[in-house]
Amino acid sequence: NRAARQLRTQTSETIGLYIAPDVRNMPFYMPFAFGATDMASRLDFDLMLISRTTSHSESWKHLCGAVVIDALPGDPTVGSLLASGIPVVSAGRLAGDDAALAAGVIEVEHAPMCAALLQELRRHGAKNPALIAPEARDPLSWSQLIRDGYAQWCGQNGVEPVIVSLPPFPDNTELEAALELA
């Protein structure tokens, strides 16, 4: 019996999932949440979506662990989860003291992946690829890491970098303007 097991082990068998508020509406995060839900279910865990910003005094003892995704440096909810003593895994890099407290990090190597993609484009005849990307949220954001990879690749390949920034949720007019600039 699950309830008896939870009482005996003093665990909730619940994993928290925290997606930073400023990116929750981006299309990538819904499939991420569904994937986390599916895997938690397969492992006989529940998944709780953490949707509010909280302070360092919040108690998370009802969770057996948490996953945080693309949190900004200094995010109070991430700080609260890390301070609680439960294992916290970050999808995306954490900065400073937060990084040292995380149980693990899931990270895509954005810069090398960008370089590999650009090499493939070059192999297929692209001469001067431009980058259209959302504004970088912080130095560790995926957007900034892709920008860094693009700039590095351009420098290594004698290509003048052309980076066009977009807001996080561009409308069609902004997309058209970005394409025109590129």
Tab-separated table of N, CA and C in Angstrom:
chain	number	residue	atom	x	y	z
A	1	ASN	N	0.849	-1.172	0.000
A	1	ASN	CA	0.000	0.000	0.000
A	1	ASN	C	0.894	1.233	0.000
A	2	ARG	N	0.655	2.078	-0.968
A	2	ARG	CA	1.492	3.270	-1.135
A	2	ARG	C	1.445	4.186	0.092
A	3	ALA	N	0.264	4.441	0.627
A	3	ALA	CA	0.139	5.320	1.798
A	3	ALA	C	0.909	4.756	2.988
A	4	ALA	N	0.824	3.453	3.207
A	4	ALA	CA	1.558	2.832	4.311
A	4	ALA	C	3.064	2.936	4.092
A	5	ARG	N	3.488	2.738	2.847
A	5	ARG	CA	4.917	2.838	2.526
A	5	ARG	C	5.414	4.259	2.784
A	6	GLN	N	4.618	5.256	2.400
A	6	GLN	CA	5.015	6.648	2.617
A	6	GLN	C	5.084	6.968	4.108
A	7	LEU	N	4.155	6.440	4.880
A	7	LEU	CA	4.159	6.652	6.324
A	7	LEU	C	5.383	5.995	6.953
A	8	ARG	N	5.666	4.768	6.533
A	8	ARG	CA	6.799	4.022	7.093
A	8	ARG	C	8.128	4.689	6.745
A	9	THR	N	8.284	5.146	5.502
A	9	THR	CA	9.565	5.714	5.067
A	9	THR	C	9.661	7.221	5.293
A	10	GLN	N	8.553	7.848	5.704
A	10	GLN	CA	8.492	9.295	5.928
A	10	GLN	C	8.850	10.085	4.666
A	11	THR	N	8.440	9.547	3.512
A	11	THR	CA	8.654	10.238	2.243
A	11	THR	C	7.326	10.362	1.517
A	12	SER	N	7.248	11.332	0.647
A	12	SER	CA	6.002	11.557	-0.075
A	12	SER	C	5.989	10.880	-1.429
A	13	GLU	N	7.166	10.457	-1.888
A	13	GLU	CA	7.290	9.911	-3.235
A	13	GLU	C	6.786	10.918	-4.264
A	14	THR	N	7.055	12.201	-3.978
A	14	THR	CA	6.662	13.289	-4.860
A	14	THR	C	7.893	14.102	-5.225
A	15	ILE	N	8.035	14.377	-6.522
A	15	ILE	CA	9.124	15.198	-7.034
A	15	ILE	C	8.535	16.539	-7.446
A	16	GLY	N	9.193	17.611	-7.067
A	16	GLY	CA	8.765	18.941	-7.477
A	16	GLY	C	9.389	19.311	-8.812
A	17	LEU	N	8.653	20.037	-9.634
A	17	LEU	CA	9.167	20.564	-10.894
A	17	LEU	C	8.934	22.066	-10.901
A	18	TYR	N	10.022	22.825	-10.984
A	18	TYR	CA	9.939	24.283	-11.000
A	18	TYR	C	10.476	24.800	-12.319
A	19	ILE	N	9.609	25.469	-13.069
A	19	ILE	CA	9.990	26.119	-14.324
A	19	ILE	C	9.930	27.619	-14.066
A	20	ALA	N	11.026	28.307	-14.335
A	20	ALA	CA	11.105	29.742	-14.055
A	20	ALA	C	9.923	30.486	-14.691
A	21	PRO	N	9.320	31.416	-13.970
A	21	PRO	CA	8.117	32.102	-14.445
A	21	PRO	C	8.283	32.822	-15.784
A	22	ASP	N	9.457	33.369	-16.050
A	22	ASP	CA	9.613	34.155	-17.277
A	22	ASP	C	9.720	33.304	-18.540
A	23	VAL	N	9.827	31.979	-18.401
A	23	VAL	CA	9.903	31.121	-19.592
A	23	VAL	C	8.781	30.088	-19.666
A	24	ARG	N	7.898	30.064	-18.704
A	24	ARG	CA	6.846	29.040	-18.668
A	24	ARG	C	5.994	28.992	-19.925
A	25	ASN	N	5.799	30.120	-20.576
A	25	ASN	CA	4.935	30.157	-21.754
A	25	ASN	C	5.645	29.768	-23.042
A	26	MET	N	6.927	29.504	-22.974
A	26	MET	CA	7.655	29.105	-24.187
A	26	MET	C	7.291	27.664	-24.523
A	27	PRO	N	7.137	27.364	-25.803
A	27	PRO	CA	6.661	26.043	-26.226
A	27	PRO	C	7.503	24.856	-25.746
A	28	PHE	N	8.795	25.038	-25.538
A	28	PHE	CA	9.662	23.932	-25.128
A	28	PHE	C	9.263	23.323	-23.783
A	29	TYR	N	8.767	24.125	-22.886
A	29	TYR	CA	8.613	23.697	-21.499
A	29	TYR	C	7.431	22.755	-21.257
A	30	MET	N	6.411	22.832	-22.074
A	30	MET	CA	5.278	21.914	-21.908
A	30	MET	C	5.707	20.472	-22.200
A	31	PRO	N	6.379	20.192	-23.319
A	31	PRO	CA	6.850	18.815	-23.523
A	31	PRO	C	7.829	18.363	-22.436
A	32	PHE	N	8.638	19.288	-21.930
A	32	PHE	CA	9.553	18.940	-20.837
A	32	PHE	C	8.745	18.477	-19.619
A	33	ALA	N	7.720	19.256	-19.264
A	33	ALA	CA	6.882	18.903	-18.112
A	33	ALA	C	6.166	17.576	-18.330
A	34	PHE	N	5.646	17.351	-19.552
A	34	PHE	CA	4.986	16.075	-19.839
A	34	PHE	C	5.968	14.915	-19.755
A	35	GLY	N	7.184	15.117	-20.239
A	35	GLY	CA	8.203	14.078	-20.148
A	35	GLY	C	8.556	13.764	-18.702
A	36	ALA	N	8.686	14.800	-17.879
A	36	ALA	CA	8.975	14.590	-16.454
A	36	ALA	C	7.818	13.859	-15.776
A	37	THR	N	6.594	14.215	-16.139
A	37	THR	CA	5.416	13.544	-15.582
A	37	THR	C	5.405	12.069	-15.957
A	38	ASP	N	5.666	11.787	-17.215
A	38	ASP	CA	5.688	10.407	-17.691
A	38	ASP	C	6.754	9.584	-16.970
A	39	MET	N	7.954	10.134	-16.845
A	39	MET	CA	9.023	9.384	-16.186
A	39	MET	C	8.735	9.208	-14.698
A	40	ALA	N	8.241	10.233	-14.043
A	40	ALA	CA	7.892	10.104	-12.622
A	40	ALA	C	6.860	8.999	-12.441
A	41	SER	N	5.868	8.957	-13.300
A	41	SER	CA	4.831	7.929	-13.221
A	41	SER	C	5.420	6.531	-13.414
A	42	ARG	N	6.300	6.392	-14.377
A	42	ARG	CA	6.941	5.090	-14.619
A	42	ARG	C	7.728	4.608	-13.414
A	43	LEU	N	8.285	5.556	-12.658
A	43	LEU	CA	9.083	5.207	-11.483
A	43	LEU	C	8.256	5.200	-10.199
A	44	ASP	N	6.924	5.302	-10.348
A	44	ASP	CA	5.992	5.278	-9.224
A	44	ASP	C	6.135	6.483	-8.294
A	45	PHE	N	6.411	7.641	-8.899
A	45	PHE	CA	6.461	8.892	-8.157
A	45	PHE	C	5.347	9.798	-8.663
A	46	ASP	N	4.962	10.743	-7.838
A	46	ASP	CA	4.072	11.814	-8.262
A	46	ASP	C	4.938	13.002	-8.643
A	47	LEU	N	4.380	13.905	-9.437
A	47	LEU	CA	5.084	15.116	-9.822
A	47	LEU	C	4.223	16.305	-9.431
A	48	MET	N	4.828	17.252	-8.743
A	48	MET	CA	4.125	18.458	-8.323
A	48	MET	C	4.743	19.654	-9.034
A	49	LEU	N	3.934	20.406	-9.755
A	49	LEU	CA	4.416	21.609	-10.422
A	49	LEU	C	4.443	22.747	-9.408
A	50	ILE	N	5.597	23.343	-9.243
A	50	ILE	CA	5.762	24.470	-8.323
A	50	ILE	C	5.575	25.729	-9.159
A	51	SER	N	4.515	26.455	-8.879
A	51	SER	CA	4.153	27.568	-9.761
A	51	SER	C	4.270	28.939	-9.115
A	52	ARG	N	4.622	29.000	-7.880
A	52	ARG	CA	4.690	30.316	-7.237
A	52	ARG	C	6.108	30.598	-6.765
A	53	THR	N	6.442	31.870	-6.716
A	53	THR	CA	7.720	32.279	-6.163
A	53	THR	C	7.592	32.245	-4.655
A	54	THR	N	8.620	31.757	-4.028
A	54	THR	CA	8.566	31.590	-2.578
A	54	THR	C	9.855	32.077	-1.949
A	55	SER	N	9.852	32.151	-0.637
A	55	SER	CA	11.020	32.658	0.077
A	55	SER	C	11.904	31.512	0.560
A	56	HIS	N	13.052	31.887	1.121
A	56	HIS	CA	13.988	30.881	1.642
A	56	HIS	C	13.423	30.129	2.845
A	57	SER	N	12.377	30.626	3.460
A	57	SER	CA	11.832	29.971	4.654
A	57	SER	C	10.835	28.861	4.324
A	58	GLU	N	10.499	28.697	3.046
A	58	GLU	CA	9.538	27.666	2.640
A	58	GLU	C	10.075	26.279	2.997
A	59	SER	N	9.213	25.419	3.465
A	59	SER	CA	9.599	24.039	3.746
A	59	SER	C	9.206	23.151	2.571
A	60	TRP	N	10.155	22.369	2.114
A	60	TRP	CA	9.920	21.460	0.997
A	60	TRP	C	10.085	20.014	1.447
A	61	LYS	N	9.980	19.759	2.738
A	61	LYS	CA	10.189	18.407	3.273
A	61	LYS	C	9.162	17.409	2.758
A	62	HIS	N	8.042	17.898	2.214
A	62	HIS	CA	7.043	16.988	1.651
A	62	HIS	C	7.478	16.442	0.293
A	63	LEU	N	8.577	16.975	-0.252
A	63	LEU	CA	9.102	16.478	-1.519
A	63	LEU	C	10.311	15.584	-1.258
A	64	CYS	N	10.494	14.582	-2.104
A	64	CYS	CA	11.694	13.756	-1.972
A	64	CYS	C	12.806	14.263	-2.881
A	65	GLY	N	12.519	15.264	-3.701
A	65	GLY	CA	13.506	15.868	-4.581
A	65	GLY	C	12.823	16.867	-5.487
A	66	ALA	N	13.630	17.583	-6.268
A	66	ALA	CA	13.063	18.578	-7.175
A	66	ALA	C	13.939	18.733	-8.406
A	67	VAL	N	13.290	19.159	-9.482
A	67	VAL	CA	13.973	19.519	-10.720
A	67	VAL	C	13.635	20.978	-10.980
A	68	VAL	N	14.660	21.780	-11.226
A	68	VAL	CA	14.445	23.177	-11.594
A	68	VAL	C	14.964	23.357	-13.014
A	69	ILE	N	14.248	24.136	-13.806
A	69	ILE	CA	14.640	24.294	-15.202
A	69	ILE	C	14.758	25.762	-15.577
A	70	ASP	N	15.917	26.100	-16.111
A	70	ASP	CA	16.220	27.432	-16.633
A	70	ASP	C	15.896	28.562	-15.665
A	71	ALA	N	16.327	28.395	-14.429
A	71	ALA	CA	16.098	29.439	-13.430
A	71	ALA	C	17.156	30.530	-13.553
A	72	LEU	N	16.752	31.745	-13.305
A	72	LEU	CA	17.685	32.866	-13.305
A	72	LEU	C	18.523	32.860	-12.033
A	73	PRO	N	19.732	33.420	-12.074
A	73	PRO	CA	20.529	33.532	-10.854
A	73	PRO	C	19.756	34.300	-9.781
A	74	GLY	N	19.827	33.822	-8.560
A	74	GLY	CA	19.170	34.488	-7.445
A	74	GLY	C	17.685	34.213	-7.318
A	75	ASP	N	17.149	33.280	-8.104
A	75	ASP	CA	15.724	32.955	-8.018
A	75	ASP	C	15.412	32.465	-6.601
A	76	PRO	N	14.490	33.127	-5.887
A	76	PRO	CA	14.232	32.764	-4.492
A	76	PRO	C	13.648	31.354	-4.319
A	77	THR	N	12.876	30.876	-5.280
A	77	THR	CA	12.317	29.529	-5.161
A	77	THR	C	13.424	28.488	-5.277
A	78	VAL	N	14.345	28.692	-6.190
A	78	VAL	CA	15.474	27.772	-6.325
A	78	VAL	C	16.312	27.800	-5.050
A	79	GLY	N	16.565	28.992	-4.540
A	79	GLY	CA	17.316	29.105	-3.283
A	79	GLY	C	16.631	28.377	-2.150
A	80	SER	N	15.321	28.486	-2.081
A	80	SER	CA	14.547	27.814	-1.043
A	80	SER	C	14.626	26.298	-1.191
A	81	LEU	N	14.491	25.805	-2.417
A	81	LEU	CA	14.597	24.356	-2.645
A	81	LEU	C	15.983	23.843	-2.276
A	82	LEU	N	17.015	24.561	-2.696
A	82	LEU	CA	18.389	24.140	-2.395
A	82	LEU	C	18.672	24.163	-0.899
A	83	ALA	N	18.135	25.161	-0.208
A	83	ALA	CA	18.364	25.281	1.243
A	83	ALA	C	17.608	24.234	2.046
A	84	SER	N	16.608	23.614	1.441
A	84	SER	CA	15.758	22.679	2.180
A	84	SER	C	16.427	21.348	2.489
A	85	GLY	N	17.503	21.037	1.787
A	85	GLY	CA	18.184	19.775	2.031
A	85	GLY	C	17.721	18.625	1.147
A	86	ILE	N	16.678	18.826	0.340
A	86	ILE	CA	16.259	17.768	-0.573
A	86	ILE	C	17.175	17.800	-1.796
A	87	PRO	N	17.347	16.677	-2.484
A	87	PRO	CA	18.160	16.707	-3.701
A	87	PRO	C	17.479	17.543	-4.784
A	88	VAL	N	18.242	18.429	-5.391
A	88	VAL	CA	17.735	19.291	-6.459
A	88	VAL	C	18.626	19.102	-7.678
A	89	VAL	N	17.995	18.818	-8.811
A	89	VAL	CA	18.700	18.690	-10.082
A	89	VAL	C	18.270	19.862	-10.947
A	90	SER	N	19.229	20.485	-11.591
A	90	SER	CA	18.942	21.627	-12.451
A	90	SER	C	19.034	21.213	-13.909
A	91	ALA	N	18.012	21.560	-14.679
A	91	ALA	CA	18.075	21.435	-16.125
A	91	ALA	C	18.455	22.825	-16.621
A	92	GLY	N	19.710	23.006	-16.945
A	92	GLY	CA	20.287	24.311	-17.225
A	92	GLY	C	21.217	24.668	-16.088
A	93	ARG	N	22.215	25.425	-16.390
A	93	ARG	CA	23.243	25.740	-15.397
A	93	ARG	C	22.723	26.653	-14.293
A	94	LEU	N	23.287	26.462	-13.111
A	94	LEU	CA	23.035	27.355	-11.992
A	94	LEU	C	24.307	28.152	-11.755
A	95	ALA	N	24.184	29.316	-11.159
A	95	ALA	CA	25.332	30.179	-10.921
A	95	ALA	C	25.722	30.189	-9.450
A	96	GLY	N	26.972	30.490	-9.194
A	96	GLY	CA	27.471	30.750	-7.855
A	96	GLY	C	27.236	29.635	-6.857
A	97	ASP	N	26.780	30.036	-5.661
A	97	ASP	CA	26.558	29.083	-4.582
A	97	ASP	C	25.486	28.058	-4.932
A	98	ASP	N	24.502	28.461	-5.729
A	98	ASP	CA	23.443	27.531	-6.118
A	98	ASP	C	24.021	26.315	-6.835
A	99	ALA	N	25.016	26.530	-7.686
A	99	ALA	CA	25.621	25.428	-8.444
A	99	ALA	C	26.260	24.406	-7.507
A	100	ALA	N	26.896	24.879	-6.450
A	100	ALA	CA	27.572	23.979	-5.513
A	100	ALA	C	26.579	23.144	-4.704
A	101	LEU	N	25.350	23.653	-4.531
A	101	LEU	CA	24.357	22.948	-3.720
A	101	LEU	C	23.519	21.947	-4.506
A	102	ALA	N	23.532	22.032	-5.816
A	102	ALA	CA	22.703	21.146	-6.640
A	102	ALA	C	23.246	19.723	-6.609
A	103	ALA	N	22.338	18.762	-6.614
A	103	ALA	CA	22.727	17.354	-6.642
A	103	ALA	C	23.221	16.952	-8.031
A	104	GLY	N	22.789	17.678	-9.051
A	104	GLY	CA	23.208	17.384	-10.407
A	104	GLY	C	22.709	18.429	-11.372
A	105	VAL	N	23.280	18.400	-12.576
A	105	VAL	CA	22.902	19.338	-13.630
A	105	VAL	C	22.722	18.560	-14.928
A	106	ILE	N	21.618	18.838	-15.599
A	106	ILE	CA	21.373	18.309	-16.936
A	106	ILE	C	21.634	19.471	-17.880
A	107	GLU	N	22.600	19.329	-18.751
A	107	GLU	CA	22.976	20.466	-19.576
A	107	GLU	C	23.266	20.025	-20.997
A	108	VAL	N	22.700	20.722	-21.936
A	108	VAL	CA	23.045	20.556	-23.344
A	108	VAL	C	24.265	21.435	-23.593
A	109	GLU	N	25.230	20.920	-24.293
A	109	GLU	CA	26.407	21.719	-24.648
A	109	GLU	C	26.034	22.576	-25.860
A	110	HIS	N	25.418	23.713	-25.592
A	110	HIS	CA	24.844	24.550	-26.639
A	110	HIS	C	25.882	25.064	-27.639
A	111	ALA	N	27.022	25.544	-27.163
A	111	ALA	CA	28.018	26.105	-28.074
A	111	ALA	C	28.550	25.052	-29.051
A	112	PRO	N	28.976	23.870	-28.595
A	112	PRO	CA	29.433	22.859	-29.563
A	112	PRO	C	28.316	22.375	-30.494
A	113	MET	N	27.090	22.289	-29.990
A	113	MET	CA	25.972	21.882	-30.848
A	113	MET	C	25.722	22.935	-31.931
A	114	CYS	N	25.827	24.204	-31.563
A	114	CYS	CA	25.665	25.284	-32.540
A	114	CYS	C	26.760	25.182	-33.598
A	115	ALA	N	27.995	24.951	-33.171
A	115	ALA	CA	29.111	24.830	-34.121
A	115	ALA	C	28.899	23.647	-35.059
A	116	ALA	N	28.425	22.524	-34.545
A	116	ALA	CA	28.177	21.349	-35.382
A	116	ALA	C	27.092	21.646	-36.421
A	117	LEU	N	26.045	22.331	-35.998
A	117	LEU	CA	24.969	22.707	-36.920
A	117	LEU	C	25.484	23.646	-38.005
A	118	LEU	N	26.283	24.625	-37.610
A	118	LEU	CA	26.831	25.573	-38.578
A	118	LEU	C	27.779	24.880	-39.562
A	119	GLN	N	28.560	23.914	-39.081
A	119	GLN	CA	29.440	23.150	-39.974
A	119	GLN	C	28.613	22.382	-41.001
A	120	GLU	N	27.490	21.828	-40.549
A	120	GLU	CA	26.618	21.090	-41.466
A	120	GLU	C	26.004	22.033	-42.495
A	121	LEU	N	25.586	23.210	-42.064
A	121	LEU	CA	25.068	24.201	-43.008
A	121	LEU	C	26.138	24.598	-44.026
A	122	ARG	N	27.348	24.771	-43.541
A	122	ARG	CA	28.450	25.133	-44.440
A	122	ARG	C	28.703	24.010	-45.447
A	123	ARG	N	28.632	22.780	-44.982
A	123	ARG	CA	28.832	21.616	-45.852
A	123	ARG	C	27.797	21.587	-46.982
A	124	HIS	N	26.624	22.136	-46.693
A	124	HIS	CA	25.549	22.173	-47.684
A	124	HIS	C	25.498	23.493	-48.452
A	125	GLY	N	26.555	24.299	-48.363
A	125	GLY	CA	26.669	25.486	-49.192
A	125	GLY	C	26.406	26.823	-48.529
A	126	ALA	N	26.011	26.855	-47.263
A	126	ALA	CA	25.785	28.140	-46.595
A	126	ALA	C	27.122	28.857	-46.433
A	127	LYS	N	27.156	30.131	-46.799
A	127	LYS	CA	28.411	30.885	-46.739
A	127	LYS	C	28.475	31.807	-45.516
A	128	ASN	N	27.390	32.503	-45.245
A	128	ASN	CA	27.369	33.480	-44.154
A	128	ASN	C	26.097	33.326	-43.333
A	129	PRO	N	25.992	32.268	-42.548
A	129	PRO	CA	24.758	32.083	-41.770
A	129	PRO	C	24.605	33.156	-40.695
A	130	ALA	N	23.390	33.619	-40.542
A	130	ALA	CA	23.052	34.580	-39.486
A	130	ALA	C	22.371	33.827	-38.346
A	131	LEU	N	22.354	34.431	-37.181
A	131	LEU	CA	21.683	33.847	-36.019
A	131	LEU	C	20.562	34.778	-35.584
A	132	ILE	N	19.361	34.239	-35.510
A	132	ILE	CA	18.216	34.954	-34.957
A	132	ILE	C	17.866	34.216	-33.672
A	133	ALA	N	17.972	34.914	-32.545
A	133	ALA	CA	17.792	34.248	-31.254
A	133	ALA	C	17.109	35.181	-30.264
A	134	PRO	N	16.410	34.575	-29.291
A	134	PRO	CA	15.820	35.413	-28.235
A	134	PRO	C	16.907	36.137	-27.442
A	135	GLU	N	16.547	37.268	-26.893
A	135	GLU	CA	17.467	38.004	-26.025
A	135	GLU	C	17.940	37.075	-24.915
A	136	ALA	N	19.200	37.183	-24.564
A	136	ALA	CA	19.758	36.345	-23.502
A	136	ALA	C	19.279	36.857	-22.145
A	137	ARG	N	18.831	35.934	-21.292
A	137	ARG	CA	18.328	36.291	-19.970
A	137	ARG	C	19.467	36.538	-18.985
A	138	ASP	N	20.567	35.809	-19.148
A	138	ASP	CA	21.714	35.923	-18.264
A	138	ASP	C	22.895	35.241	-18.947
A	139	PRO	N	24.105	35.349	-18.408
A	139	PRO	CA	25.282	34.775	-19.084
A	139	PRO	C	25.256	33.256	-19.233
A	140	LEU	N	24.445	32.562	-18.450
A	140	LEU	CA	24.388	31.102	-18.532
A	140	LEU	C	23.161	30.595	-19.288
A	141	SER	N	22.344	31.497	-19.812
A	141	SER	CA	21.129	31.066	-20.496
A	141	SER	C	21.476	30.370	-21.802
A	142	TRP	N	20.592	29.478	-22.227
A	142	TRP	CA	20.831	28.747	-23.467
A	142	TRP	C	20.991	29.702	-24.643
A	143	SER	N	20.239	30.795	-24.635
A	143	SER	CA	20.340	31.756	-25.732
A	143	SER	C	21.737	32.379	-25.781
A	144	GLN	N	22.282	32.722	-24.626
A	144	GLN	CA	23.623	33.307	-24.596
A	144	GLN	C	24.670	32.275	-24.996
A	145	LEU	N	24.507	31.031	-24.553
A	145	LEU	CA	25.472	29.990	-24.902
A	145	LEU	C	25.457	29.708	-26.401
A	146	ILE	N	24.282	29.750	-27.017
A	146	ILE	CA	24.205	29.586	-28.477
A	146	ILE	C	24.864	30.781	-29.162
A	147	ARG	N	24.623	31.979	-28.669
A	147	ARG	CA	25.262	33.177	-29.227
A	147	ARG	C	26.784	33.059	-29.150
A	148	ASP	N	27.267	32.601	-27.995
A	148	ASP	CA	28.707	32.433	-27.818
A	148	ASP	C	29.263	31.411	-28.812
A	149	GLY	N	28.543	30.293	-28.979
A	149	GLY	CA	28.974	29.270	-29.930
A	149	GLY	C	28.985	29.786	-31.352
A	150	TYR	N	27.968	30.556	-31.712
A	150	TYR	CA	27.884	31.143	-33.046
A	150	TYR	C	29.052	32.098	-33.282
A	151	ALA	N	29.299	32.996	-32.322
A	151	ALA	CA	30.383	33.966	-32.465
A	151	ALA	C	31.736	33.265	-32.562
A	152	GLN	N	31.934	32.239	-31.773
A	152	GLN	CA	33.192	31.489	-31.811
A	152	GLN	C	33.365	30.804	-33.169
A	153	TRP	N	32.287	30.170	-33.668
A	153	TRP	CA	32.357	29.510	-34.963
A	153	TRP	C	32.669	30.521	-36.058
A	154	CYS	N	32.008	31.677	-36.015
A	154	CYS	CA	32.256	32.712	-37.016
A	154	CYS	C	33.726	33.131	-36.995
A	155	GLY	N	34.267	33.335	-35.792
A	155	GLY	CA	35.673	33.724	-35.676
A	155	GLY	C	36.606	32.671	-36.247
A	156	GLN	N	36.313	31.413	-36.010
A	156	GLN	CA	37.163	30.323	-36.504
A	156	GLN	C	37.028	30.110	-38.007
A	157	ASN	N	35.923	30.569	-38.592
A	157	ASN	CA	35.664	30.315	-40.008
A	157	ASN	C	35.686	31.568	-40.867
A	158	GLY	N	36.153	32.693	-40.313
A	158	GLY	CA	36.275	33.918	-41.083
A	158	GLY	C	34.944	34.480	-41.565
A	159	VAL	N	33.912	34.294	-40.778
A	159	VAL	CA	32.577	34.778	-41.136
A	159	VAL	C	32.231	35.951	-40.216
A	160	GLU	N	31.729	37.019	-40.813
A	160	GLU	CA	31.291	38.167	-40.019
A	160	GLU	C	29.988	37.788	-39.311
A	161	PRO	N	29.968	37.793	-37.969
A	161	PRO	CA	28.742	37.386	-37.271
A	161	PRO	C	27.603	38.383	-37.465
A	162	VAL	N	26.417	37.845	-37.682
A	162	VAL	CA	25.197	38.641	-37.772
A	162	VAL	C	24.216	38.021	-36.780
A	163	ILE	N	24.012	38.714	-35.664
A	163	ILE	CA	23.100	38.222	-34.629
A	163	ILE	C	21.945	39.199	-34.515
A	164	VAL	N	20.746	38.690	-34.688
A	164	VAL	CA	19.539	39.500	-34.567
A	164	VAL	C	18.789	39.012	-33.337
A	165	SER	N	18.498	39.926	-32.424
A	165	SER	CA	17.808	39.579	-31.180
A	165	SER	C	16.303	39.718	-31.322
A	166	LEU	N	15.611	38.802	-30.681
A	166	LEU	CA	14.152	38.828	-30.626
A	166	LEU	C	13.709	38.858	-29.169
A	167	PRO	N	12.549	39.409	-28.896
A	167	PRO	CA	11.992	39.270	-27.544
A	167	PRO	C	11.601	37.811	-27.314
A	168	PRO	N	11.367	37.416	-26.071
A	168	PRO	CA	11.033	36.009	-25.791
A	168	PRO	C	9.805	35.498	-26.536
A	169	PHE	N	8.811	36.358	-26.753
A	169	PHE	CA	7.590	35.949	-27.427
A	169	PHE	C	7.309	36.905	-28.590
A	170	PRO	N	8.067	36.752	-29.693
A	170	PRO	CA	7.905	37.699	-30.799
A	170	PRO	C	6.589	37.498	-31.543
A	171	ASP	N	6.073	38.594	-32.049
A	171	ASP	CA	4.893	38.487	-32.922
A	171	ASP	C	5.382	38.386	-34.367
A	172	ASN	N	4.462	38.234	-35.307
A	172	ASN	CA	4.839	38.062	-36.713
A	172	ASN	C	5.605	39.262	-37.271
A	173	THR	N	5.234	40.449	-36.854
A	173	THR	CA	5.927	41.651	-37.332
A	173	THR	C	7.388	41.636	-36.876
A	174	GLU	N	7.618	41.270	-35.622
A	174	GLU	CA	8.987	41.203	-35.103
A	174	GLU	C	9.790	40.105	-35.793
A	175	LEU	N	9.155	38.969	-36.069
A	175	LEU	CA	9.839	37.888	-36.788
A	175	LEU	C	10.208	38.321	-38.199
A	176	GLU	N	9.276	38.976	-38.887
A	176	GLU	CA	9.553	39.450	-40.244
A	176	GLU	C	10.680	40.459	-40.255
A	177	ALA	N	10.691	41.359	-39.284
A	177	ALA	CA	11.759	42.360	-39.192
A	177	ALA	C	13.110	41.697	-38.935
A	178	ALA	N	13.142	40.688	-38.084
A	178	ALA	CA	14.380	39.959	-37.805
A	178	ALA	C	14.902	39.266	-39.051
A	179	LEU	N	14.001	38.629	-39.794
A	179	LEU	CA	14.407	37.973	-41.041
A	179	LEU	C	14.953	38.983	-42.046
A	180	GLU	N	14.331	40.128	-42.106
A	180	GLU	CA	14.802	41.179	-43.021
A	180	GLU	C	16.193	41.657	-42.630
A	181	LEU	N	16.426	41.853	-41.337
A	181	LEU	CA	17.744	42.281	-40.855
A	181	LEU	C	18.806	41.221	-41.151
A	182	ALA	N	18.451	39.976	-40.957
A	182	ALA	CA	19.419	38.891	-41.186
A	182	ALA	C	19.761	38.796	-42.662
